[in-house]
Tab-separated table of N, CA and C in Angstrom:
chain	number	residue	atom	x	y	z
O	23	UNK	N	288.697	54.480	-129.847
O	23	UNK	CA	288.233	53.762	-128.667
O	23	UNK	C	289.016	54.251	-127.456
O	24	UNK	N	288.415	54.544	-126.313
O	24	UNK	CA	289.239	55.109	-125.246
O	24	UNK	C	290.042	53.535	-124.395
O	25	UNK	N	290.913	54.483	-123.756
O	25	UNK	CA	291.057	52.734	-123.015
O	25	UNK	C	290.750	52.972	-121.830
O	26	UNK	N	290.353	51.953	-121.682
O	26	UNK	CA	289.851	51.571	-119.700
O	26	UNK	C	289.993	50.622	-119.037
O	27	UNK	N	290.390	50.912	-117.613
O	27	UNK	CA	291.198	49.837	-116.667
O	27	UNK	C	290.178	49.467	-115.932
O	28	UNK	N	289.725	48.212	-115.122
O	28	UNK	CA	288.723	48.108	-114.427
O	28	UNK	C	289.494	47.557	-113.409
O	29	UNK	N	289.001	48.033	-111.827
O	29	UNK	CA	289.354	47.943	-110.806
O	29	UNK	C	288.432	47.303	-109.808
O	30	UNK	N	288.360	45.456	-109.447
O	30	UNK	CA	287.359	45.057	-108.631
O	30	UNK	C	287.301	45.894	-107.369
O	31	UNK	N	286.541	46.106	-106.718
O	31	UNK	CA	286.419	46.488	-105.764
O	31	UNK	C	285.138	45.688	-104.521
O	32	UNK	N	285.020	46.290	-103.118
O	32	UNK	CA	284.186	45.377	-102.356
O	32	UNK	C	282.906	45.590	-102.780
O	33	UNK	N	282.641	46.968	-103.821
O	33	UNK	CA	281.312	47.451	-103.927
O	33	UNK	C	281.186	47.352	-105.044
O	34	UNK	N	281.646	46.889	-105.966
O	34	UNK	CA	281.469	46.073	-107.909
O	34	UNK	C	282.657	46.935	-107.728
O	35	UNK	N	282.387	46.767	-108.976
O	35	UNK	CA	284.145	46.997	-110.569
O	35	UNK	C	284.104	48.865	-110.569
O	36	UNK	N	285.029	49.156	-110.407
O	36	UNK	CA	285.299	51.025	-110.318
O	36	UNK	C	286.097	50.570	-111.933
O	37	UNK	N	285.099	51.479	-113.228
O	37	UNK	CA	286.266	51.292	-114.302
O	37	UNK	C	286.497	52.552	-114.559
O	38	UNK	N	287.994	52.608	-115.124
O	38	UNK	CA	288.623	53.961	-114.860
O	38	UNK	C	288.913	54.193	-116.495
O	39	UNK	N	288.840	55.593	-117.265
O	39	UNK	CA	289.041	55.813	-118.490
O	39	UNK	C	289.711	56.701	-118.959
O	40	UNK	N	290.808	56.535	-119.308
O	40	UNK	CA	291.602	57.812	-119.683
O	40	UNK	C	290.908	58.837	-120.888
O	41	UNK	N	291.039	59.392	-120.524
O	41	UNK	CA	290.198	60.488	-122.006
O	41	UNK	C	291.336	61.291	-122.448
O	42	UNK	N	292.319	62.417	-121.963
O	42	UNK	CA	293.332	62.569	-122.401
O	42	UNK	C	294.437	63.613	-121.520
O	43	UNK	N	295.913	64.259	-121.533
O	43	UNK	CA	296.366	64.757	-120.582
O	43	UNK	C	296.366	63.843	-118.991
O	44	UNK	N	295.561	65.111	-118.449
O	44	UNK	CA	295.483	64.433	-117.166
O	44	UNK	C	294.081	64.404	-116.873
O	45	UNK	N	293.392	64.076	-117.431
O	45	UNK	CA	291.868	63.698	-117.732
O	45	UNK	C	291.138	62.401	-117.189
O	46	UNK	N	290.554	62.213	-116.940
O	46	UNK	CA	290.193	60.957	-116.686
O	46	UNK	C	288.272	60.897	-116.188
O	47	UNK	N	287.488	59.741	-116.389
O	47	UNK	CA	286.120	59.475	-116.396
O	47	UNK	C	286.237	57.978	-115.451
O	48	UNK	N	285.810	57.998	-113.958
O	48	UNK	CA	285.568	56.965	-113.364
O	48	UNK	C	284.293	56.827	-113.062
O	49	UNK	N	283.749	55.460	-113.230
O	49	UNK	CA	282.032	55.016	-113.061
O	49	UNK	C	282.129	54.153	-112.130
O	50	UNK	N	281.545	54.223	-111.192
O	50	UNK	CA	280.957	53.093	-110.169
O	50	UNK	C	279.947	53.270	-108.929
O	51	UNK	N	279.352	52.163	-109.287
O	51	UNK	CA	277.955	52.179	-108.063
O	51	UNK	C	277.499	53.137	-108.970
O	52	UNK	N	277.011	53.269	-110.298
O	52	UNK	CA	276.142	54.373	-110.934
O	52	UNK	C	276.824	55.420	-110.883
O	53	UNK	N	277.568	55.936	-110.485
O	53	UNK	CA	278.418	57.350	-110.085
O	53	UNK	C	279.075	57.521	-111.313
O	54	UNK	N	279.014	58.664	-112.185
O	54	UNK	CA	279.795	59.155	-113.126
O	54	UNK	C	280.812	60.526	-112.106
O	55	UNK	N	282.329	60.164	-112.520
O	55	UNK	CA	283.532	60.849	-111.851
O	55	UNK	C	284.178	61.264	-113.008
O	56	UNK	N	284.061	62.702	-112.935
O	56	UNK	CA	285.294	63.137	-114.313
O	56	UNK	C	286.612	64.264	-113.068
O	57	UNK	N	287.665	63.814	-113.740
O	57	UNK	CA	288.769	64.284	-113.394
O	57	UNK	C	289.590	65.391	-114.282
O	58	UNK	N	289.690	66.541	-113.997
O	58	UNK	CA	290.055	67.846	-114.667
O	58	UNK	C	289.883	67.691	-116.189
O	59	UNK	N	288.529	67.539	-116.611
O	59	UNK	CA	288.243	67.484	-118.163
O	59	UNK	C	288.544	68.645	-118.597
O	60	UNK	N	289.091	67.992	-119.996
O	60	UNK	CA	289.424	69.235	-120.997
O	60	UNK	C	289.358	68.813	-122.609
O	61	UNK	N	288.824	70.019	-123.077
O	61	UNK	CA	288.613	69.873	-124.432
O	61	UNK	C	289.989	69.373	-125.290
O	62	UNK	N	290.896	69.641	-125.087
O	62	UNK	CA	292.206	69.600	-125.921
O	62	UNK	C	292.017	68.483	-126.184
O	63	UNK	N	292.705	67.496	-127.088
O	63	UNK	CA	293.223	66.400	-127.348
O	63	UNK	C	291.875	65.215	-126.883
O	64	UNK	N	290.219	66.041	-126.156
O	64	UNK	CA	289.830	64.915	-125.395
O	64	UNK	C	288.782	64.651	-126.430
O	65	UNK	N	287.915	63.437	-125.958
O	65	UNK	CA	286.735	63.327	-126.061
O	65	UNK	C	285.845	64.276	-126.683
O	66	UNK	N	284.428	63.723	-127.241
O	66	UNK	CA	283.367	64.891	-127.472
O	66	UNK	C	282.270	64.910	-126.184
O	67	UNK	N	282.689	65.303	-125.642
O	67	UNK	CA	282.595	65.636	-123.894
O	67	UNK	C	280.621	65.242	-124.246
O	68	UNK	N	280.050	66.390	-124.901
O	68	UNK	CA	278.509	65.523	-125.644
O	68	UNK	C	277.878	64.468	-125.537
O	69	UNK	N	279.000	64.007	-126.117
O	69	UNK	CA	278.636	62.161	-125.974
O	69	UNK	C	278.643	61.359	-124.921
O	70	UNK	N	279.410	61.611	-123.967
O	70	UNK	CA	279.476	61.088	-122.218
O	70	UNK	C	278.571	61.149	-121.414
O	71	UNK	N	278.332	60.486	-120.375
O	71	UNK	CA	277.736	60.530	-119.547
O	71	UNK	C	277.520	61.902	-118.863
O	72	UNK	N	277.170	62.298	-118.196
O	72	UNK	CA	277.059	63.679	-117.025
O	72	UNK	C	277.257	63.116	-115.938
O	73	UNK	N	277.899	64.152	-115.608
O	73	UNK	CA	279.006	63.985	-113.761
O	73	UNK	C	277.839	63.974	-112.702
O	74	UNK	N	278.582	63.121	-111.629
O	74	UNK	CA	278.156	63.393	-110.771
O	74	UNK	C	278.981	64.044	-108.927
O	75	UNK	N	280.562	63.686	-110.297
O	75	UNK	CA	281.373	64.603	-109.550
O	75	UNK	C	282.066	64.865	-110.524
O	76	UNK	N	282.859	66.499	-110.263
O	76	UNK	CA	284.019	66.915	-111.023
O	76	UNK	C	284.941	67.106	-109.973
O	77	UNK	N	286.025	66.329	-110.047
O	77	UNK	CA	286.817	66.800	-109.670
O	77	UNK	C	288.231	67.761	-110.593
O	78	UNK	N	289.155	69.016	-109.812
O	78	UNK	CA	289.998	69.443	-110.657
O	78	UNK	C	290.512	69.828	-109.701
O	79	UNK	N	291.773	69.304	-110.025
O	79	UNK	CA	292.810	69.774	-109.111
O	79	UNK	C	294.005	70.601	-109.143
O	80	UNK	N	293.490	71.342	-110.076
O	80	UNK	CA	294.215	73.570	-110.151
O	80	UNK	C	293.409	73.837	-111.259
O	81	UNK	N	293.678	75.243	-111.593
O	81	UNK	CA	293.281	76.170	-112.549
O	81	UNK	C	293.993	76.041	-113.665
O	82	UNK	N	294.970	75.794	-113.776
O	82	UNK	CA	295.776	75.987	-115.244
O	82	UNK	C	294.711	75.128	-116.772
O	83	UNK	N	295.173	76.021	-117.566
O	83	UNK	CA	294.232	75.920	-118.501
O	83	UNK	C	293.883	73.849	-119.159
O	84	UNK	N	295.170	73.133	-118.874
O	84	UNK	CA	295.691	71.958	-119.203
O	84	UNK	C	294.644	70.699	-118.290
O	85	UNK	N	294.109	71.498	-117.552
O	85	UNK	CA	293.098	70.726	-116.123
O	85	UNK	C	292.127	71.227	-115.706
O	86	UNK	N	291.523	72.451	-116.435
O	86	UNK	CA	290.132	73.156	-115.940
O	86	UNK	C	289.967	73.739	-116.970
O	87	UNK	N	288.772	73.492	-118.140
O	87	UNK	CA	287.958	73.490	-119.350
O	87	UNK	C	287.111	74.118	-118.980
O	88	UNK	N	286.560	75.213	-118.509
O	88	UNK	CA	285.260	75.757	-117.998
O	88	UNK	C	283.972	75.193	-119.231
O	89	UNK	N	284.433	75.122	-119.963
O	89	UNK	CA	283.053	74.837	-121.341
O	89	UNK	C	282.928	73.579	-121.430
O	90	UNK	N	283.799	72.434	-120.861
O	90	UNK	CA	283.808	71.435	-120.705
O	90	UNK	C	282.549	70.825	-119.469
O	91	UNK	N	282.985	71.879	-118.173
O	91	UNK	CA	282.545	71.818	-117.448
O	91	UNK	C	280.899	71.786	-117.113
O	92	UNK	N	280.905	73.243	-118.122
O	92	UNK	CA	279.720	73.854	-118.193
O	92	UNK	C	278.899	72.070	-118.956
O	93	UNK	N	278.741	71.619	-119.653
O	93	UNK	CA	278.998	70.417	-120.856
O	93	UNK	C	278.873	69.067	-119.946
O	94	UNK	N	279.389	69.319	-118.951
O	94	UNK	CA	279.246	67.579	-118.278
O	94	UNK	C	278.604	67.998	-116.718
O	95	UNK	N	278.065	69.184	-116.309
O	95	UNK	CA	277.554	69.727	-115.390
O	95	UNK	C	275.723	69.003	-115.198
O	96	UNK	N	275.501	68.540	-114.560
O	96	UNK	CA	274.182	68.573	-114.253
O	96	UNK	C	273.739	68.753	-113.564
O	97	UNK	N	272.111	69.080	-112.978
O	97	UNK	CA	271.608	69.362	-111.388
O	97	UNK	C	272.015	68.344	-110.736
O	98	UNK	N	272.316	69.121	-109.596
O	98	UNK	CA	273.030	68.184	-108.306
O	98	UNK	C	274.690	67.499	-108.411
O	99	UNK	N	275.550	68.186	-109.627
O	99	UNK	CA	276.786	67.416	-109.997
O	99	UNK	C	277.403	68.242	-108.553
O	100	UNK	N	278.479	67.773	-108.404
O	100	UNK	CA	278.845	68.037	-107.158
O	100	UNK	C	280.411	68.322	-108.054
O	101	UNK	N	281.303	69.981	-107.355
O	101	UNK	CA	282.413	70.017	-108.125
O	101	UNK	C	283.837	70.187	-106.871
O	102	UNK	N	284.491	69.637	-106.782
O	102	UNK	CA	285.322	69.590	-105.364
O	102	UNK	C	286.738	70.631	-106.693
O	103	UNK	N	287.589	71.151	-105.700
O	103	UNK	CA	288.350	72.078	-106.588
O	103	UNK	C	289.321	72.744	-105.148
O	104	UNK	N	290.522	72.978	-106.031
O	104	UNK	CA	291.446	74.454	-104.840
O	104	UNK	C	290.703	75.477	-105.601
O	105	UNK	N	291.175	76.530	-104.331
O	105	UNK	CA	290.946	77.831	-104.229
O	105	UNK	C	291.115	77.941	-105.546
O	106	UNK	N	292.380	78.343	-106.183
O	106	UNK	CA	292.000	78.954	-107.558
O	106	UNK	C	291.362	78.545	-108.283
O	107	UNK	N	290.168	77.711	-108.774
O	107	UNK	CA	289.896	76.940	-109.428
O	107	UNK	C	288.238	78.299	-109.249
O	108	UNK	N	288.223	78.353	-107.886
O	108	UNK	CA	286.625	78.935	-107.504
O	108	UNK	C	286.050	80.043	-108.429
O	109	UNK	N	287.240	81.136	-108.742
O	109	UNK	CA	287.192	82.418	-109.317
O	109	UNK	C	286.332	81.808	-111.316
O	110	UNK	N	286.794	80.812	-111.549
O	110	UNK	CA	286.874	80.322	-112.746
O	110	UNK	C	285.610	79.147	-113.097
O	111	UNK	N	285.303	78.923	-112.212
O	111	UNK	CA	284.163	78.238	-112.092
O	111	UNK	C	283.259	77.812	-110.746
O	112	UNK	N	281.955	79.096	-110.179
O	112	UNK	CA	281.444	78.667	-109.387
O	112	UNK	C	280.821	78.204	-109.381
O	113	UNK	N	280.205	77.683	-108.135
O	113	UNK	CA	279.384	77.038	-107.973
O	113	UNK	C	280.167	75.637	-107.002
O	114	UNK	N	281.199	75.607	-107.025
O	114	UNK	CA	282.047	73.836	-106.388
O	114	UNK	C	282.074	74.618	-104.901
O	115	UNK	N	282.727	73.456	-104.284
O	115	UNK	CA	283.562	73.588	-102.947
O	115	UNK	C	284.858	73.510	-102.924
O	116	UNK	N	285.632	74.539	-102.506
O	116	UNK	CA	287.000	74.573	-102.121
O	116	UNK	C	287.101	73.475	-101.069
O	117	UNK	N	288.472	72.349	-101.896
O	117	UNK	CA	288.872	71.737	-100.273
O	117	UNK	C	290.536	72.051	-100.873
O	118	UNK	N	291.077	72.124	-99.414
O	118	UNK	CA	292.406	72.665	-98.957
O	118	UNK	C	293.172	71.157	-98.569
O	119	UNK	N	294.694	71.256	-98.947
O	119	UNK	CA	295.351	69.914	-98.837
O	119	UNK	C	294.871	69.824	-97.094
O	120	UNK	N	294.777	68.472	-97.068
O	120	UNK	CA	294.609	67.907	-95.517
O	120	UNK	C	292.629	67.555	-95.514
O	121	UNK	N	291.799	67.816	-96.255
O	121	UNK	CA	290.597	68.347	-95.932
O	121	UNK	C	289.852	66.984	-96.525
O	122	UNK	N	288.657	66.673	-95.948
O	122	UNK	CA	288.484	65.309	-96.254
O	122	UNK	C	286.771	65.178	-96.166
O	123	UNK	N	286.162	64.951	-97.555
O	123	UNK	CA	284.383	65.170	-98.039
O	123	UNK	C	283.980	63.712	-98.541
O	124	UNK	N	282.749	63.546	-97.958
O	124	UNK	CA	282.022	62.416	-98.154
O	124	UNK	C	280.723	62.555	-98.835
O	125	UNK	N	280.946	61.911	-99.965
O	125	UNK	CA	279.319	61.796	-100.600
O	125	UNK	C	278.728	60.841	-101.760
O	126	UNK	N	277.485	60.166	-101.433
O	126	UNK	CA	277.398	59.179	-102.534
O	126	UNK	C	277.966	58.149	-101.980
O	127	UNK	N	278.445	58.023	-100.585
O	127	UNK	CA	279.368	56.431	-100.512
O	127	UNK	C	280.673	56.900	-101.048
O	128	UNK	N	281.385	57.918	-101.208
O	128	UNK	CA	282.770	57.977	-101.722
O	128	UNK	C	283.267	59.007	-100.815
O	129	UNK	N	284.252	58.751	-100.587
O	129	UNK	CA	285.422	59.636	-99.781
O	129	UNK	C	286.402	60.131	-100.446
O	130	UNK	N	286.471	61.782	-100.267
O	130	UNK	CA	287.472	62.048	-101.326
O	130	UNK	C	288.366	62.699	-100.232
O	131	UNK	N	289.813	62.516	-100.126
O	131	UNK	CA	290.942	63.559	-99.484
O	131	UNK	C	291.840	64.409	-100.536
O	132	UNK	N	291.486	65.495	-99.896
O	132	UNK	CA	292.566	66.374	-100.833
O	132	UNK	C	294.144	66.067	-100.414
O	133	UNK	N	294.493	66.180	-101.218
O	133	UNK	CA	296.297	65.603	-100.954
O	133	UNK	C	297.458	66.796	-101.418
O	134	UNK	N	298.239	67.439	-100.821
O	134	UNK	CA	299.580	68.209	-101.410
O	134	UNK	C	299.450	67.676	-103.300
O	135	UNK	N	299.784	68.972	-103.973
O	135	UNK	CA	300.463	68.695	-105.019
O	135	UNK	C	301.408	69.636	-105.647
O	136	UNK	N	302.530	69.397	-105.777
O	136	UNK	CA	303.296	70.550	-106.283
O	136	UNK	C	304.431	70.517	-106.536
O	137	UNK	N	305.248	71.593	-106.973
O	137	UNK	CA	306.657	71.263	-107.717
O	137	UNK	C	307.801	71.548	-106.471
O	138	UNK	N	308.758	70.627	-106.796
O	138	UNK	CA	309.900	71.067	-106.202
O	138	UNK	C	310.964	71.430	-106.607
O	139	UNK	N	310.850	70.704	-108.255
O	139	UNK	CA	312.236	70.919	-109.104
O	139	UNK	C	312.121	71.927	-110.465
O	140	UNK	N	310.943	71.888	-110.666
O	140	UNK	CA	310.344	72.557	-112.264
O	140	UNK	C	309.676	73.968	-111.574
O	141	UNK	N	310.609	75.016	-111.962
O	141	UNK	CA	310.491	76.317	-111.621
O	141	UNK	C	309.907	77.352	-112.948
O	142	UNK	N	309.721	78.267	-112.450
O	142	UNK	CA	309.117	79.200	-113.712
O	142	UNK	C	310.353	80.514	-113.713
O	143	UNK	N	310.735	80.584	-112.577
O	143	UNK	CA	312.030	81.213	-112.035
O	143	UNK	C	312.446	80.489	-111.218
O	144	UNK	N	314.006	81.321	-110.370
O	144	UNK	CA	314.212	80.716	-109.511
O	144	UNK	C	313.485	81.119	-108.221
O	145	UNK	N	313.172	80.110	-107.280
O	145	UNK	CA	312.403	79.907	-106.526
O	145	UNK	C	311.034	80.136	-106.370
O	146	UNK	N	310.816	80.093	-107.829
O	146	UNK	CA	309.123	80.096	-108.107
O	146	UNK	C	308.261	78.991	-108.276
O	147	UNK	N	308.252	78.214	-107.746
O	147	UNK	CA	307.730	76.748	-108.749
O	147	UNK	C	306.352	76.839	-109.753
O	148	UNK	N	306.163	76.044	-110.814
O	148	UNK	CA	305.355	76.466	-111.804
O	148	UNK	C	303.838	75.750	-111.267
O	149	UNK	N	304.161	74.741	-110.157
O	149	UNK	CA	303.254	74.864	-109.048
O	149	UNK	C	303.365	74.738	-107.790
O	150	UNK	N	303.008	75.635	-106.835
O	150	UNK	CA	303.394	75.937	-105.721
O	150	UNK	C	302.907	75.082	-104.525
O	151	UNK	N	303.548	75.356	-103.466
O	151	UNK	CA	303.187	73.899	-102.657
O	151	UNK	C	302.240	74.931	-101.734
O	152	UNK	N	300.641	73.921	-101.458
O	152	UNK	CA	299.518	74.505	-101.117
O	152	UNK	C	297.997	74.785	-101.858
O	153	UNK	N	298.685	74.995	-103.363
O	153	UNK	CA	297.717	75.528	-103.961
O	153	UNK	C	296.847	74.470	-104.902
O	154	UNK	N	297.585	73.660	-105.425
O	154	UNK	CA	297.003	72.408	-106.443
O	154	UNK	C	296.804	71.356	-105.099
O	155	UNK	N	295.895	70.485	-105.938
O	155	UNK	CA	295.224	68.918	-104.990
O	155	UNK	C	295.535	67.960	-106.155
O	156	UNK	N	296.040	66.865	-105.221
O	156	UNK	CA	295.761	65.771	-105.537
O	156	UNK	C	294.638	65.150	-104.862
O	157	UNK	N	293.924	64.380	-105.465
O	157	UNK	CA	292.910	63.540	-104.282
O	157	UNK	C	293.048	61.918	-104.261
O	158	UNK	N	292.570	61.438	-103.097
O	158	UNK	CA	292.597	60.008	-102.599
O	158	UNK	C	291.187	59.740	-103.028
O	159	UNK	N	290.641	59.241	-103.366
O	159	UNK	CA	289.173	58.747	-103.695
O	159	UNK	C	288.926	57.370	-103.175
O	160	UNK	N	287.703	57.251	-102.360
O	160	UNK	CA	287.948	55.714	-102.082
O	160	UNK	C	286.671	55.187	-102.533
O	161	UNK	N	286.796	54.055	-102.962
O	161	UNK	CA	286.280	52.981	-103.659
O	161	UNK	C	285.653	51.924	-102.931
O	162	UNK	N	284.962	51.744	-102.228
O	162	UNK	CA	284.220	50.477	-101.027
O	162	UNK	C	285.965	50.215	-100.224
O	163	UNK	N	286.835	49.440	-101.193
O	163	UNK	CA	287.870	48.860	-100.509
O	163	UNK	C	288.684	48.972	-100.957
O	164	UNK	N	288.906	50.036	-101.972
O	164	UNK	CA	289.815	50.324	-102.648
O	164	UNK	C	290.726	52.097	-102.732
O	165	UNK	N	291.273	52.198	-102.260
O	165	UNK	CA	292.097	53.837	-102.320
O	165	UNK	C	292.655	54.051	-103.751
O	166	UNK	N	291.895	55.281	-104.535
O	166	UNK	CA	292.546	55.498	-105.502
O	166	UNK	C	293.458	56.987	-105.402
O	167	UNK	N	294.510	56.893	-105.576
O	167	UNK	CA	295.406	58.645	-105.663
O	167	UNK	C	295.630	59.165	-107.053
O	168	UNK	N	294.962	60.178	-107.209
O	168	UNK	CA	294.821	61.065	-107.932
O	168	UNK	C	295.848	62.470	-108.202
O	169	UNK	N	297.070	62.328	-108.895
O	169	UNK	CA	298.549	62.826	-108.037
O	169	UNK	C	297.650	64.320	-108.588
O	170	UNK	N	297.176	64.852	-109.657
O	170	UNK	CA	297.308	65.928	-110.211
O	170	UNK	C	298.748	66.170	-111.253
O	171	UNK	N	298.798	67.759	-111.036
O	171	UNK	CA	300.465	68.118	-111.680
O	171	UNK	C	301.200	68.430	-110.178
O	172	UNK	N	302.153	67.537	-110.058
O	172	UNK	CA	303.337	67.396	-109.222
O	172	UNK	C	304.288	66.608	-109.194
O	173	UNK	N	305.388	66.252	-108.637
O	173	UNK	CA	306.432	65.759	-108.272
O	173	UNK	C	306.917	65.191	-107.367
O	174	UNK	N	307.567	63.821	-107.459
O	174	UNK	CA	307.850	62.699	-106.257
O	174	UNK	C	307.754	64.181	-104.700
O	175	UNK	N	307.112	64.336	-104.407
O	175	UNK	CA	307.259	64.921	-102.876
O	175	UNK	C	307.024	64.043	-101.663
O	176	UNK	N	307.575	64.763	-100.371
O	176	UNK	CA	307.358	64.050	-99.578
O	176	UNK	C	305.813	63.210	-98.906
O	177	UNK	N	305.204	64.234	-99.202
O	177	UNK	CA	303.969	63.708	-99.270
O	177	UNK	C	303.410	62.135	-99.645
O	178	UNK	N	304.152	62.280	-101.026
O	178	UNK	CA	303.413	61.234	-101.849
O	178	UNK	C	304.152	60.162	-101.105
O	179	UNK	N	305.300	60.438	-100.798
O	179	UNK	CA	306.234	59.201	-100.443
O	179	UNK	C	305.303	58.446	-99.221
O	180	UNK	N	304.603	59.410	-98.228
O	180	UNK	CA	304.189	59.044	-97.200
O	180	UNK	C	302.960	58.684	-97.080
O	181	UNK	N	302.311	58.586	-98.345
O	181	UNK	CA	300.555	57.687	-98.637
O	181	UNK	C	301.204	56.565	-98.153
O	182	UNK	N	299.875	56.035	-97.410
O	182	UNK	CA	299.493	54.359	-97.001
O	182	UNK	C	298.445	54.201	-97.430
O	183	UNK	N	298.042	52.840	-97.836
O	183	UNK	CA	297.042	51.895	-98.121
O	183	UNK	C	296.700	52.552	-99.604
């Protein structure tokens, strides 16, 4: 059984479902939302609903399933993604931290995500600041943040609402 959190909101209940990693399936107002699905450890992706957004916020193999993708893709799914993400699966829109898309009644902001302390070398981080998203998703009256893979940064410190 998966577990799921339900979140009232001004526009009904946003329920949120962990599937596995950093995975996640949000439904509301009819809207099916999958968040960097992946086969590993998840779901039988089959059995789910079909997106009507994907969001993924980097390329690394742990957060972008291309066969997954391909799998919960339908006409008109809409796929928001960073740059690296494009090479690996087209067809989405690149949004860049700061960049901010509306559709369906939902607002999504791309947000900084990245390392400051967890290096691959020194002064390499194993994710770099610029390239991964987090997103803000909003909900009628509700802001949801979506960190991705990153680390307390200043950024995060400085979300409101």
């Amino acid at each position: 059984m998966l577990k799921k959190d339900i979140i009232p909101t001004s526009k009904g209940d946003l329920e949120i479902t962990f599937l596995t990693h950093g995975s996640l399936m949000m439904s509301w107002g009819g809207l099916i939302i999958y968040v960097d699905p992946i086969a590993e450890g998840g779901p039988d992706y089959r059995k789910l609903p079909k997106a009507d957004f994907l969001l993924l916020t980097h390329d690394h193999y742990d957060h972008l399933d291309t066969e997954v993708v391909d799998i919960l893709k339908k006409p008109g799914t809409e796929i928001l993604y960073n740059m690296k993400c494009a090479p690996k699966c087209p067809g989405g829109a690149v949004m860049r931290n700061g960049e901010t898309r509306t559709a369906h009644g939902i607002t999504v902001e791309a947000v900084p995500a990245y390392n400051i302390k967890h290096m691959r070398a020194p002064g390499q981080p194993f994710h770099p600041k610029g390239e991964g998203n987090g997103y803000i998703v909003t909900f009628g009256d509700k802001r949801v943040y979506l960190a991705g893979d990153t680390e307390n940064i200043p950024e995060m410190k400085a979300l409101k609402n």
